[in-house]
Amino acid sequence: MRLFYKIALILLLAATATTTAQAQVRFGIKGGVTINELKWDKDIVSKDNRAGFTGGFMIEAGLPVIGLGLDASVLYTHRENNLYLEDTKLKRDYLDIPVNVKYKLQIPVLSKIISPFVTTGPDFAMLLGDTEKVDFKTRKWNISWNVGFGAELFRKVQIHANYGIGLSKAFEYLGKEVDSTPVKGKDKYWTITAAYLF
C-alpha cells in the first residue's frame, strides 16, 4: 500500500508539472459540508448519515481553450456517524487531498457568467487522531474515488457537488464478531463546497 501512495504522488507531481507549464494556474479557498455513509461487509451496524464539514485551500490548473485541467485541494474534513450497535457517535478528522481531472464547458460570451464542469479523480485521506475508538478501528490512510459536477460563476466562485466512493477499507469492528469473521466497512460520502478563486 505504501508503494501505491508513492506511485500516486509521483504521477500527481508529474501531471502538475506538465499541466502548469502551459496552463492558467489559480489558487483559492474552499469550504462546505460533507454527508457521510458507512458501507459494511455485513448488515449488523445500524447507522444514520451525518453531516460534517470541510475546508481548506485549492489549486486549479486549466487549459482555457479546451477546458481540460487539474483541480487539487488540501482540506481539513470532519466526518461523523451515529452507530446504534454501540449507541455512540463515530467522529473522525482527516487531512483530505482530492486530486481531480476537471473538464469545464467553454461557451463563448456565456462563460464569463457561468461555466459548468465535471470532475473525477482519487482522494487520499490521512486520519488525524486515534485509530481506535469504542470497539472500532479506523485505518490511518484511506483512498476513495470522486465523481462530481458543478459550475463556475463570474470566473471567481465555484459551486461543486461531489460523490466519493471508498476503494479501501476504512474501518474494522472490534466488538463481537459474526460467524468469527471480522466486519469491515468503507466510506461513501457526498461533499458540497463553495470556492473563491483569486
Coordinates of C-alpha atoms in Angstrom, one line a residue:
M1 CA 0.0 0.0 0.0
R2 CA 2.9 2.4 0.7
L3 CA 4.2 1.8 -2.8
F4 CA 0.8 2.7 -4.2
Y5 CA 0.8 6.0 -2.4
K6 CA 4.4 6.8 -3.6
I7 CA 3.4 6.0 -7.2
A8 CA 0.3 8.1 -6.9
L9 CA 2.3 11.0 -5.6
I10 CA 4.9 10.8 -8.4
L11 CA 2.1 10.7 -11.0
L12 CA 0.4 13.7 -9.3
L13 CA 3.7 15.8 -9.4
A14 CA 4.4 14.8 -13.0
A15 CA 0.8 15.7 -14.1
T16 CA 1.0 19.0 -12.2
A17 CA 4.4 20.0 -13.8
T18 CA 3.2 19.0 -17.3
T19 CA -0.1 20.8 -17.0
T20 CA 1.1 24.0 -15.3
A21 CA 3.8 24.5 -17.9
Q22 CA 1.3 25.9 -20.4
A23 CA -1.9 26.3 -18.3
Q24 CA -3.6 29.0 -16.4
V25 CA -3.0 28.5 -12.7
R26 CA -5.3 29.8 -10.0
F27 CA -5.4 29.4 -6.2
G28 CA -8.5 29.6 -3.9
I29 CA -10.1 28.9 -0.6
K30 CA -12.8 26.2 -0.3
G31 CA -15.4 25.2 2.4
G32 CA -18.5 23.2 2.6
V33 CA -20.4 20.3 4.1
T34 CA -20.0 16.5 3.8
I35 CA -22.6 13.8 4.4
N36 CA -21.1 10.5 5.3
E37 CA -22.4 7.0 4.9
L38 CA -20.8 3.8 6.0
K39 CA -21.0 0.6 3.9
W40 CA -20.3 -2.5 5.9
D41 CA -19.4 -6.1 4.8
K42 CA -22.4 -7.4 6.9
D43 CA -25.6 -5.6 7.9
I44 CA -25.1 -5.6 11.6
V45 CA -24.3 -2.0 12.3
S46 CA -27.3 0.3 12.1
K47 CA -26.3 3.9 11.3
D48 CA -27.5 7.3 10.4
N49 CA -25.9 9.5 7.8
R50 CA -24.5 12.5 9.5
A51 CA -23.4 15.9 8.2
G52 CA -19.8 17.1 8.8
F53 CA -17.7 19.9 7.4
T54 CA -14.7 20.5 5.2
G55 CA -12.4 23.5 4.4
G56 CA -9.0 24.4 3.1
F57 CA -7.1 25.5 0.0
M58 CA -7.3 24.5 -3.7
I59 CA -5.3 24.9 -6.9
E60 CA -6.7 24.8 -10.4
A61 CA -4.5 24.5 -13.5
G62 CA -6.5 24.5 -16.7
L63 CA -6.1 24.9 -20.5
P64 CA -8.5 27.7 -21.3
V65 CA -9.1 26.8 -24.9
I66 CA -10.1 23.1 -24.5
G67 CA -11.4 23.4 -20.9
L68 CA -9.4 20.5 -19.5
G69 CA -7.4 20.8 -16.4
L70 CA -6.4 19.6 -12.9
D71 CA -8.1 20.5 -9.6
A72 CA -6.3 19.6 -6.3
S73 CA -7.1 20.6 -2.7
V74 CA -5.7 20.2 0.8
L75 CA -8.7 20.1 3.2
Y76 CA -9.4 19.5 6.8
T77 CA -12.5 17.2 6.9
H78 CA -14.7 16.2 9.8
R79 CA -16.9 13.2 9.4
E80 CA -19.5 11.8 11.9
N81 CA -21.9 8.8 12.1
N82 CA -24.4 7.5 14.6
L83 CA -23.8 3.8 15.3
Y84 CA -26.7 2.2 17.1
L85 CA -25.0 -1.1 17.7
E86 CA -22.7 0.6 20.2
D87 CA -25.1 3.6 20.8
T88 CA -22.4 6.1 20.1
K89 CA -21.2 8.6 17.6
L90 CA -18.1 7.8 15.5
K91 CA -16.3 11.1 14.8
R92 CA -13.2 11.3 12.6
D93 CA -11.0 14.1 11.4
Y94 CA -9.0 13.8 8.2
L95 CA -6.4 15.6 6.1
D96 CA -8.0 15.2 2.7
I97 CA -6.2 15.5 -0.6
P98 CA -8.6 15.2 -3.6
V99 CA -6.9 15.3 -7.0
N100 CA -9.4 15.6 -9.9
V101 CA -9.3 15.9 -13.6
K102 CA -11.7 18.8 -14.5
Y103 CA -13.5 19.4 -17.7
K104 CA -15.0 22.9 -17.9
L105 CA -17.5 23.7 -20.7
Q106 CA -16.4 26.8 -22.6
I107 CA -19.4 28.7 -24.1
P108 CA -18.5 32.0 -25.9
V109 CA -19.8 35.1 -24.0
L110 CA -21.8 32.9 -21.5
S111 CA -18.6 31.5 -19.9
K112 CA -17.9 35.0 -18.4
I113 CA -21.1 34.4 -16.3
I114 CA -21.3 30.7 -15.8
S115 CA -19.2 27.6 -16.9
P116 CA -20.5 24.1 -16.0
F117 CA -17.9 21.5 -15.2
V118 CA -17.4 17.8 -14.3
T119 CA -14.7 16.2 -12.2
T120 CA -13.3 12.8 -11.4
G121 CA -10.2 11.5 -9.6
P122 CA -8.7 10.0 -6.4
D123 CA -9.0 11.3 -2.9
F124 CA -6.2 10.5 -0.4
A125 CA -7.3 10.9 3.3
M126 CA -5.0 10.7 6.3
L127 CA -6.7 10.2 9.7
L128 CA -5.8 12.9 12.3
G129 CA -6.0 11.4 15.8
D130 CA -6.5 8.0 17.4
T131 CA -7.2 5.0 15.2
E132 CA -9.2 3.0 17.9
K133 CA -12.5 4.3 19.4
V134 CA -15.3 2.4 21.1
D135 CA -14.8 -1.1 19.5
F136 CA -14.0 0.4 16.1
K137 CA -10.5 0.6 14.5
T138 CA -10.1 3.3 11.8
R139 CA -7.3 2.9 9.3
K140 CA -4.8 5.7 9.2
W141 CA -4.9 6.0 5.4
N142 CA -8.0 5.8 3.2
I143 CA -8.4 6.2 -0.5
S144 CA -11.6 7.0 -2.4
W145 CA -12.7 7.8 -6.0
N146 CA -14.5 11.0 -6.6
V147 CA -17.1 11.9 -9.3
G148 CA -18.6 15.4 -9.3
F149 CA -20.2 18.3 -11.1
G150 CA -20.6 22.0 -10.6
A151 CA -20.4 25.5 -12.1
E152 CA -18.1 28.4 -12.0
L153 CA -19.8 31.8 -11.6
F154 CA -18.2 35.1 -12.9
R155 CA -14.8 33.3 -13.2
K156 CA -14.4 33.6 -9.4
V157 CA -16.8 31.4 -7.5
Q158 CA -17.2 27.6 -7.9
I159 CA -20.0 25.5 -6.5
H160 CA -19.2 21.8 -6.5
A161 CA -21.1 18.6 -5.6
N162 CA -19.0 15.5 -5.3
Y163 CA -19.7 11.8 -4.5
G164 CA -16.8 9.8 -3.0
I165 CA -16.7 6.0 -3.3
G166 CA -14.4 4.3 -0.8
L167 CA -11.9 2.0 -2.5
S168 CA -10.1 0.8 0.6
K169 CA -11.4 -0.5 3.9
A170 CA -11.8 2.4 6.3
F171 CA -13.0 0.5 9.4
E172 CA -12.9 -2.7 11.3
Y173 CA -15.4 -3.6 14.0
L174 CA -13.5 -4.9 17.1
G175 CA -16.5 -5.9 19.1
K176 CA -18.3 -9.3 18.8
E177 CA -17.6 -10.9 15.5
V178 CA -20.3 -12.5 13.4
D179 CA -19.5 -16.1 12.3
S180 CA -16.0 -15.5 13.5
T181 CA -15.4 -13.1 10.6
P182 CA -14.2 -9.6 11.1
V183 CA -16.6 -6.9 9.9
K184 CA -15.1 -4.2 7.9
G185 CA -16.5 -1.0 6.3
K186 CA -15.9 1.6 3.6
D187 CA -16.7 5.3 3.4
K188 CA -19.2 6.7 1.0
Y189 CA -20.0 10.4 1.1
W190 CA -21.4 13.5 -0.6
T191 CA -19.4 16.7 -0.4
I192 CA -20.9 20.1 -1.4
T193 CA -18.5 23.0 -1.4
A194 CA -18.1 26.6 -2.5
A195 CA -14.7 28.0 -3.5
Y196 CA -13.4 31.5 -4.2
L197 CA -10.5 31.7 -6.7
F198 CA -8.0 34.6 -6.8

